[in-house]
PDB file of C-alpha atoms in Angstrom:
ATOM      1  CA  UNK A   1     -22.203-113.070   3.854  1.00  0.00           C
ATOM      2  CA  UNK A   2     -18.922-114.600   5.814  1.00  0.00           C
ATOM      3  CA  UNK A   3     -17.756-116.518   2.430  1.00  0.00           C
ATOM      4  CA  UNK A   4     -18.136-113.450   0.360  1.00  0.00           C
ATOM      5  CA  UNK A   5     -15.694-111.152   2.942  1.00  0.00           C
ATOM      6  CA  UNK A   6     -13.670-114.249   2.920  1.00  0.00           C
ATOM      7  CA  UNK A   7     -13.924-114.099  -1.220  1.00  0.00           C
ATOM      8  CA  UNK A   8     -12.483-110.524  -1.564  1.00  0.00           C
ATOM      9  CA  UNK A   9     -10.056-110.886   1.259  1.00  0.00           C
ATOM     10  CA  UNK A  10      -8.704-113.712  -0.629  1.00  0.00           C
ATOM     11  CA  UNK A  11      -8.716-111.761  -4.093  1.00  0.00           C
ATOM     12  CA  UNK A  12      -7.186-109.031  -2.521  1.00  0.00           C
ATOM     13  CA  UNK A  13      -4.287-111.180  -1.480  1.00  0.00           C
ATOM     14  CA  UNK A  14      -4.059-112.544  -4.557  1.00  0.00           C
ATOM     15  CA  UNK A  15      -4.462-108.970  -6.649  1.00  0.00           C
ATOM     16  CA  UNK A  16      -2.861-106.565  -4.396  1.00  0.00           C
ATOM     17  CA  UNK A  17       0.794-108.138  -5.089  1.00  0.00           C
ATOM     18  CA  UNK A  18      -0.349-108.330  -8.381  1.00  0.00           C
ATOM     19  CA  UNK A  19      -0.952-104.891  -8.568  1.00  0.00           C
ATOM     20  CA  UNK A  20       1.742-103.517  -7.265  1.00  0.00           C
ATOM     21  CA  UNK A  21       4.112-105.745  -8.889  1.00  0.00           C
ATOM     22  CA  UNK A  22       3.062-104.128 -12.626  1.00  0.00           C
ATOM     23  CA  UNK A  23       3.401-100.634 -10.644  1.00  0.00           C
ATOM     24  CA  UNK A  24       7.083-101.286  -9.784  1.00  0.00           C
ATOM     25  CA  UNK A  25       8.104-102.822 -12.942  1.00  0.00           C
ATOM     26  CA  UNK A  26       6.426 -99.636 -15.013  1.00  0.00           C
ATOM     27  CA  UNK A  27       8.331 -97.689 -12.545  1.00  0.00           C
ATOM     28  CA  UNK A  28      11.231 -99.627 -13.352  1.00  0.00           C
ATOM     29  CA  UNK A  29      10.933 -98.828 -16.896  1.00  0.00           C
ATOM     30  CA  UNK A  30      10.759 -95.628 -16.816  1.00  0.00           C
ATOM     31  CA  UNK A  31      13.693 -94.962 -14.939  1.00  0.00           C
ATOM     32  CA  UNK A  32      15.950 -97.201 -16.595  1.00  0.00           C
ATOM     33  CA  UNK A  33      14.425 -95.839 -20.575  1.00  0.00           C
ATOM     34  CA  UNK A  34      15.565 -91.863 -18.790  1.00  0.00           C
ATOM     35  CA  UNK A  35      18.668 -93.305 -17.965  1.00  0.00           C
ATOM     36  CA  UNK A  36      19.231 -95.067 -20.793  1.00  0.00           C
ATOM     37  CA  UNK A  37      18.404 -91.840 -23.195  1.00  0.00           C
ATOM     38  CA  UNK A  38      20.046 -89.849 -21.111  1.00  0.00           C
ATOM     39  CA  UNK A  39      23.357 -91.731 -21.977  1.00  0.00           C
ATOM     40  CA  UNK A  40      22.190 -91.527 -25.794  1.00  0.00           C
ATOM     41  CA  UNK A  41      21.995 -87.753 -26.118  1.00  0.00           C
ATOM     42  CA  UNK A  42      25.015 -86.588 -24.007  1.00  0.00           C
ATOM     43  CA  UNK A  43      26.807 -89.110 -26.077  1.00  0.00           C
ATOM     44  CA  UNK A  44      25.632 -87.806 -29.057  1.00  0.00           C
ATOM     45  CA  UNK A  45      26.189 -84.089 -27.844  1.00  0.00           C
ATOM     46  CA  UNK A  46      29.427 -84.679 -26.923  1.00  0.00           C
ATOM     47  CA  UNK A  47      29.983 -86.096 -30.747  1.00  0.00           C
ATOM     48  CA  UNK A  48      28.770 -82.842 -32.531  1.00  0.00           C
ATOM     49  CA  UNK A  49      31.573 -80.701 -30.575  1.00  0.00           C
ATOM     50  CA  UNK A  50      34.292 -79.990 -32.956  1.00  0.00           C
ATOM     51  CA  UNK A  51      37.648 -81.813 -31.697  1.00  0.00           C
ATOM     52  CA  UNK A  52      39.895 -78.679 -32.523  1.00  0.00           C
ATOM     53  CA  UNK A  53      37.492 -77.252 -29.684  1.00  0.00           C
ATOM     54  CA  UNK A  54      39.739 -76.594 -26.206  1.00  0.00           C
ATOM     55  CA  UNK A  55      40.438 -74.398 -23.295  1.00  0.00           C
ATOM     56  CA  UNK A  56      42.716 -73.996 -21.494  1.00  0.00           C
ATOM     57  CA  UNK A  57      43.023 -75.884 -18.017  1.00  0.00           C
ATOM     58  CA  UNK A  58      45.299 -75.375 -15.099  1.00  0.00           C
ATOM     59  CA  UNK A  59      47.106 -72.652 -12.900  1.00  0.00           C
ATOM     60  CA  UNK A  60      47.216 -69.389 -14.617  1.00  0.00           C
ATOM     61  CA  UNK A  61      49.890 -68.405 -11.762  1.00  0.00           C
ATOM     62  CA  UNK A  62      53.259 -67.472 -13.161  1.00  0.00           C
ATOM     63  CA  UNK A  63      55.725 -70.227 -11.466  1.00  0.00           C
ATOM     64  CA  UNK A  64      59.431 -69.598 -10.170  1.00  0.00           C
ATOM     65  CA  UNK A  65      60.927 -70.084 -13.490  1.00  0.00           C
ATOM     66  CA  UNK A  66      58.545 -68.005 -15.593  1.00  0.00           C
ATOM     67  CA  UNK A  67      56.294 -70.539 -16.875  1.00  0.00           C
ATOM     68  CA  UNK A  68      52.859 -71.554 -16.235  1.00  0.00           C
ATOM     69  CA  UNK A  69      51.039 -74.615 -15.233  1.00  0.00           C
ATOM     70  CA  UNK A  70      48.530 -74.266 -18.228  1.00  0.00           C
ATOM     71  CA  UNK A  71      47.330 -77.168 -20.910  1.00  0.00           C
ATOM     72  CA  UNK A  72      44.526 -76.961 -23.093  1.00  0.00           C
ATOM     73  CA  UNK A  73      42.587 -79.540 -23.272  1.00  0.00           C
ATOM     74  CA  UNK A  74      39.592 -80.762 -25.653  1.00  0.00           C
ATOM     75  CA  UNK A  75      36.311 -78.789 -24.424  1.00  0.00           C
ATOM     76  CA  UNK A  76      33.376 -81.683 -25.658  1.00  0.00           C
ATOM     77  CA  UNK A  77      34.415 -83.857 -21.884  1.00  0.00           C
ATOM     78  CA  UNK A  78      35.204 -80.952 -20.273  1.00  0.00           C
ATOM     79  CA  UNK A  79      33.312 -80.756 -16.268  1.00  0.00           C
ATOM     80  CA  UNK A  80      32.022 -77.130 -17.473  1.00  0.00           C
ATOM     81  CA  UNK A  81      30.884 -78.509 -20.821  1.00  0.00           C
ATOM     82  CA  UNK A  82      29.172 -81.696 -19.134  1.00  0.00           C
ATOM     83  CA  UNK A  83      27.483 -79.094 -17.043  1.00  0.00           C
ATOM     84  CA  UNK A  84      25.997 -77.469 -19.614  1.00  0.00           C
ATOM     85  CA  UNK A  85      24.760 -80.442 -20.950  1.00  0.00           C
ATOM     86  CA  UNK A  86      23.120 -81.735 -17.554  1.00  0.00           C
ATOM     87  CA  UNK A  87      21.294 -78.258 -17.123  1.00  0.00           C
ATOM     88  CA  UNK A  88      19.027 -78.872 -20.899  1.00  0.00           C
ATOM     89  CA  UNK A  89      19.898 -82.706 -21.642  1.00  0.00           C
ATOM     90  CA  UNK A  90      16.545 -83.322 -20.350  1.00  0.00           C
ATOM     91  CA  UNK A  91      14.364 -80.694 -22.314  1.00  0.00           C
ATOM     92  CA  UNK A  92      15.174 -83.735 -25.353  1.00  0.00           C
ATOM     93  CA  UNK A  93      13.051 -85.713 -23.833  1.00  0.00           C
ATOM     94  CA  UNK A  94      10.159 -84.657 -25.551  1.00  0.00           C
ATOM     95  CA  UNK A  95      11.317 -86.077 -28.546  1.00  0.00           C
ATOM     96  CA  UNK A  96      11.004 -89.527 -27.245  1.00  0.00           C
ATOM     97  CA  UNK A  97       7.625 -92.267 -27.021  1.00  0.00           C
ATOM     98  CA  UNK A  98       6.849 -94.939 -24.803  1.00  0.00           C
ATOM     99  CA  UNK A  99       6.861 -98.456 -27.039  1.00  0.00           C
ATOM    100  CA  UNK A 100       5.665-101.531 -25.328  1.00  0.00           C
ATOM    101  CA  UNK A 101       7.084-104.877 -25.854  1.00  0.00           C
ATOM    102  CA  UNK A 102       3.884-107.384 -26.895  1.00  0.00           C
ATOM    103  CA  UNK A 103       5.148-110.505 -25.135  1.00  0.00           C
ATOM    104  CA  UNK A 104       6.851-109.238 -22.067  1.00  0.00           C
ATOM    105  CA  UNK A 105       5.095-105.636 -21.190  1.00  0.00           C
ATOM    106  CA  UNK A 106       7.851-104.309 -20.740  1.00  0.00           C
ATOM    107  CA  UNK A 107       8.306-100.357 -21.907  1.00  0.00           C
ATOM    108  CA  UNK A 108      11.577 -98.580 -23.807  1.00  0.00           C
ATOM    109  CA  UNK A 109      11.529 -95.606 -24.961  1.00  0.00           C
ATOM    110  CA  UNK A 110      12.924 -94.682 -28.469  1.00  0.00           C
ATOM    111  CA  UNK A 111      13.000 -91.423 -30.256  1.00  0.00           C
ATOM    112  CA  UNK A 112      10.386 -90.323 -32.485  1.00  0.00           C
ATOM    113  CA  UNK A 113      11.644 -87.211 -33.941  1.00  0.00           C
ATOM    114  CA  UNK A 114      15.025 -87.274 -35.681  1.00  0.00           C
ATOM    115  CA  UNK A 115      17.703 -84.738 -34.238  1.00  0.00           C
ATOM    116  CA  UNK A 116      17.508 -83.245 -37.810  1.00  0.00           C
ATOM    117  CA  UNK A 117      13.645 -82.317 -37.031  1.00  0.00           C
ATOM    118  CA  UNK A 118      12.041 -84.965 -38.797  1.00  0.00           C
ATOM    119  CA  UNK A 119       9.464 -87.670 -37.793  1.00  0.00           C
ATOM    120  CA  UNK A 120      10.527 -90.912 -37.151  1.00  0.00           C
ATOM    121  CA  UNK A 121       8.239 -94.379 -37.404  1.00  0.00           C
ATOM    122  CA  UNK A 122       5.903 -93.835 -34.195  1.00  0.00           C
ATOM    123  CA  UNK A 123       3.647 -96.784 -35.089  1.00  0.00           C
ATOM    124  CA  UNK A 124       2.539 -98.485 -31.844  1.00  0.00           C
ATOM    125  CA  UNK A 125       4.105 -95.904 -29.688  1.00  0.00           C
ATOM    126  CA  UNK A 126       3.093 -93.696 -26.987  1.00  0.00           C
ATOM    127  CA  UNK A 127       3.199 -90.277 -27.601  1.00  0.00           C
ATOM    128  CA  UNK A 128       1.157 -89.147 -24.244  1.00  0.00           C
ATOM    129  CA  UNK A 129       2.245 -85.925 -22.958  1.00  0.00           C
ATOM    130  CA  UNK A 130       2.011 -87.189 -19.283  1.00  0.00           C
ATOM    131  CA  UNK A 131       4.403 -89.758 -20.964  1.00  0.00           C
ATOM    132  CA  UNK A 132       6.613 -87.597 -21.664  1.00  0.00           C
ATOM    133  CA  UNK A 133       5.984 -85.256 -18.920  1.00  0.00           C
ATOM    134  CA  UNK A 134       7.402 -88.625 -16.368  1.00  0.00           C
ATOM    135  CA  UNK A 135      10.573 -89.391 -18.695  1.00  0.00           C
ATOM    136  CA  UNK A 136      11.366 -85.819 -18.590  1.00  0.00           C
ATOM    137  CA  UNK A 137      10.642 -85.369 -15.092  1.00  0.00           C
ATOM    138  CA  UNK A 138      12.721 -88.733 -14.344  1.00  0.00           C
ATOM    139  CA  UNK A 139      15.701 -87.652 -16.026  1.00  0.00           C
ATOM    140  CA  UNK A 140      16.322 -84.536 -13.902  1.00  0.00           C
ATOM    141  CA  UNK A 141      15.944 -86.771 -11.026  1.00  0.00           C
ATOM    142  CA  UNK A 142      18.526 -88.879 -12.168  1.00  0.00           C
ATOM    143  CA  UNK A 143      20.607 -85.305 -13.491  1.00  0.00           C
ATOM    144  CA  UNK A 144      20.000 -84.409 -10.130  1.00  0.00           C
ATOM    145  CA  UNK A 145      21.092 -87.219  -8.033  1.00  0.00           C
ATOM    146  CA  UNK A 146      23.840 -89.424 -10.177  1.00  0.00           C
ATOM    147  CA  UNK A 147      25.531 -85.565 -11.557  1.00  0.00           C
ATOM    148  CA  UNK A 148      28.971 -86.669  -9.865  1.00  0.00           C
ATOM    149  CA  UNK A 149      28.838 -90.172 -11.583  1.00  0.00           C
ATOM    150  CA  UNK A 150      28.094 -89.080 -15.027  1.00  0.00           C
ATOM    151  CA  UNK A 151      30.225 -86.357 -14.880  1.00  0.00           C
ATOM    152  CA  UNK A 152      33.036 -89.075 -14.161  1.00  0.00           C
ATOM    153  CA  UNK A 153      32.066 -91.503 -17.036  1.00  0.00           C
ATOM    154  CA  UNK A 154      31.291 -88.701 -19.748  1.00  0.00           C
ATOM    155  CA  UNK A 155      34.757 -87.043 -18.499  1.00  0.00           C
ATOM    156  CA  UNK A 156      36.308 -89.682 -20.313  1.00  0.00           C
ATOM    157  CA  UNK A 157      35.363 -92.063 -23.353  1.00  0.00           C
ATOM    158  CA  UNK A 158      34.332 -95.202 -22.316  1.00  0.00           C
ATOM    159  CA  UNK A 159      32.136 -97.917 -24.478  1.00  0.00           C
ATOM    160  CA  UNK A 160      28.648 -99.336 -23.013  1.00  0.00           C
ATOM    161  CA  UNK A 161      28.013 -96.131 -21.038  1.00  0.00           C
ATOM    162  CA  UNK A 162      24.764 -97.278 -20.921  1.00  0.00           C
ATOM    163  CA  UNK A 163      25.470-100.716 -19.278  1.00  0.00           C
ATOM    164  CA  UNK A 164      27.765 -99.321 -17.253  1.00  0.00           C
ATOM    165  CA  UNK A 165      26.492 -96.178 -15.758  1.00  0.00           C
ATOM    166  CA  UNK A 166      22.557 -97.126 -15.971  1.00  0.00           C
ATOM    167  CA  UNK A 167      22.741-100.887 -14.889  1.00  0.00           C
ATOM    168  CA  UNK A 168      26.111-101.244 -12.931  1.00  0.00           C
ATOM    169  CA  UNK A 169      27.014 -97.885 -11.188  1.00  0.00           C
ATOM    170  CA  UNK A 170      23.150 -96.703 -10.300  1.00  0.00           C
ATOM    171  CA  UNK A 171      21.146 -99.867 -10.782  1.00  0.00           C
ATOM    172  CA  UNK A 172      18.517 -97.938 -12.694  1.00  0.00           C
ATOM    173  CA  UNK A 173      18.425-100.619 -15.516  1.00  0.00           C
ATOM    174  CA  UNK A 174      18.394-104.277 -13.530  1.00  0.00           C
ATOM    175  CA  UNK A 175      17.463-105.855 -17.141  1.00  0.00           C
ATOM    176  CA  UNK A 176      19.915-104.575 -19.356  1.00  0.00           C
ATOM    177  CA  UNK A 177      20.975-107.786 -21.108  1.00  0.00           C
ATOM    178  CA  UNK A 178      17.282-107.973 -22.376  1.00  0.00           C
ATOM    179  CA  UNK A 179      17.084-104.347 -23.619  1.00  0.00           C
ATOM    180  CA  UNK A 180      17.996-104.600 -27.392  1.00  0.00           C
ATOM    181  CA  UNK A 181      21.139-101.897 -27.810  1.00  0.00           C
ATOM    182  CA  UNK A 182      19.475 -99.324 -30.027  1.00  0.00           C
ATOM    183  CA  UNK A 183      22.356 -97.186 -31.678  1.00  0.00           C
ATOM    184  CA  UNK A 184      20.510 -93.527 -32.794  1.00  0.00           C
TER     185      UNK A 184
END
């Protein structure tokens, strides 16, 4: 009776890290896949705004001399435009699956369903709406608590948002160098 306590007390040490180990890392995942389509379709809504697109920015007070303090500026990295963005980004995460990498276990998540509406190659991936329901569900969390930071970085164009914002600014993504850079 003693060596089979001392059996599962000994599996249990052995399992329990185990365990919780392939919890984190799928927890990993899934924040650093929201992140990382996160970054993919603000970048890509920010590229179907038409450049000739501005408003006008600035004082609308008439100074000393007559003039005013007024420029126009391009609307697609504009802080109310990014706003916009942040408040439905997330609602595209439906069109997204869970793929799982054979040799490591690792997870990504890729879109399934083209932004023109049609069906993309979903062969070996997870189309689960509790999927689906966590990605979407992690990207307002990450709307929600890195807004100031990718307000900043979409402000402006930078290259390898991704990298940048989801592995170096918010440590979301603590593998990025062995996530494949998937251009949509």
């Amino acid at each position: 009776m003693m060596s089979r306590a001392y059996s599962w007390l000994l599996l249990s040490f052995i399992f329990v890290p185990f365990i919780s180990f392939v919890f984190a890392r799928r927890g990993q995942d899934l924040h650093c896949g929201a992140c990382r389509a996160l970054v993919d379709e603000i970048e890509w809504e920010i590229s179907q705004v038409d450049p000739k697109k501005t408003i006008k920015k600035g004082s609308f007070r008439i100074n000393p001399d007559g003039t005013q303090s007024v420029t126009e500026v391009p609307y697609a990295r504009t802080e109310a435009h990014l706003m916009e963005l942040l408040e439905r980004v997330c609602e595209k995460m439906r069109d997204y699956g869970e793929k799982t990498d054979s040799n490591t276990q690792r997870k990504t998540y890729v879109r399934v369903l083209s932004r023109d509406g049609k069906t993309m190659d979903a062969s070996n991936t997870n189309l689960d709406s509790e999927m689906i329901s966590n990605l979407k569900f992690m990207c307002e969390r990450i709307v929600e608590e890195y807004e100031d930071e990718l307000i900043e970085f979409f402000s402006h164009e930078a290259e390898n948002v991704k990298d940048k914002l989801c592995s170096k600014r918010t440590d979301l993504c603590d593998h990025a160098v062995h996530i494949a850079h998937d251009e949509l």
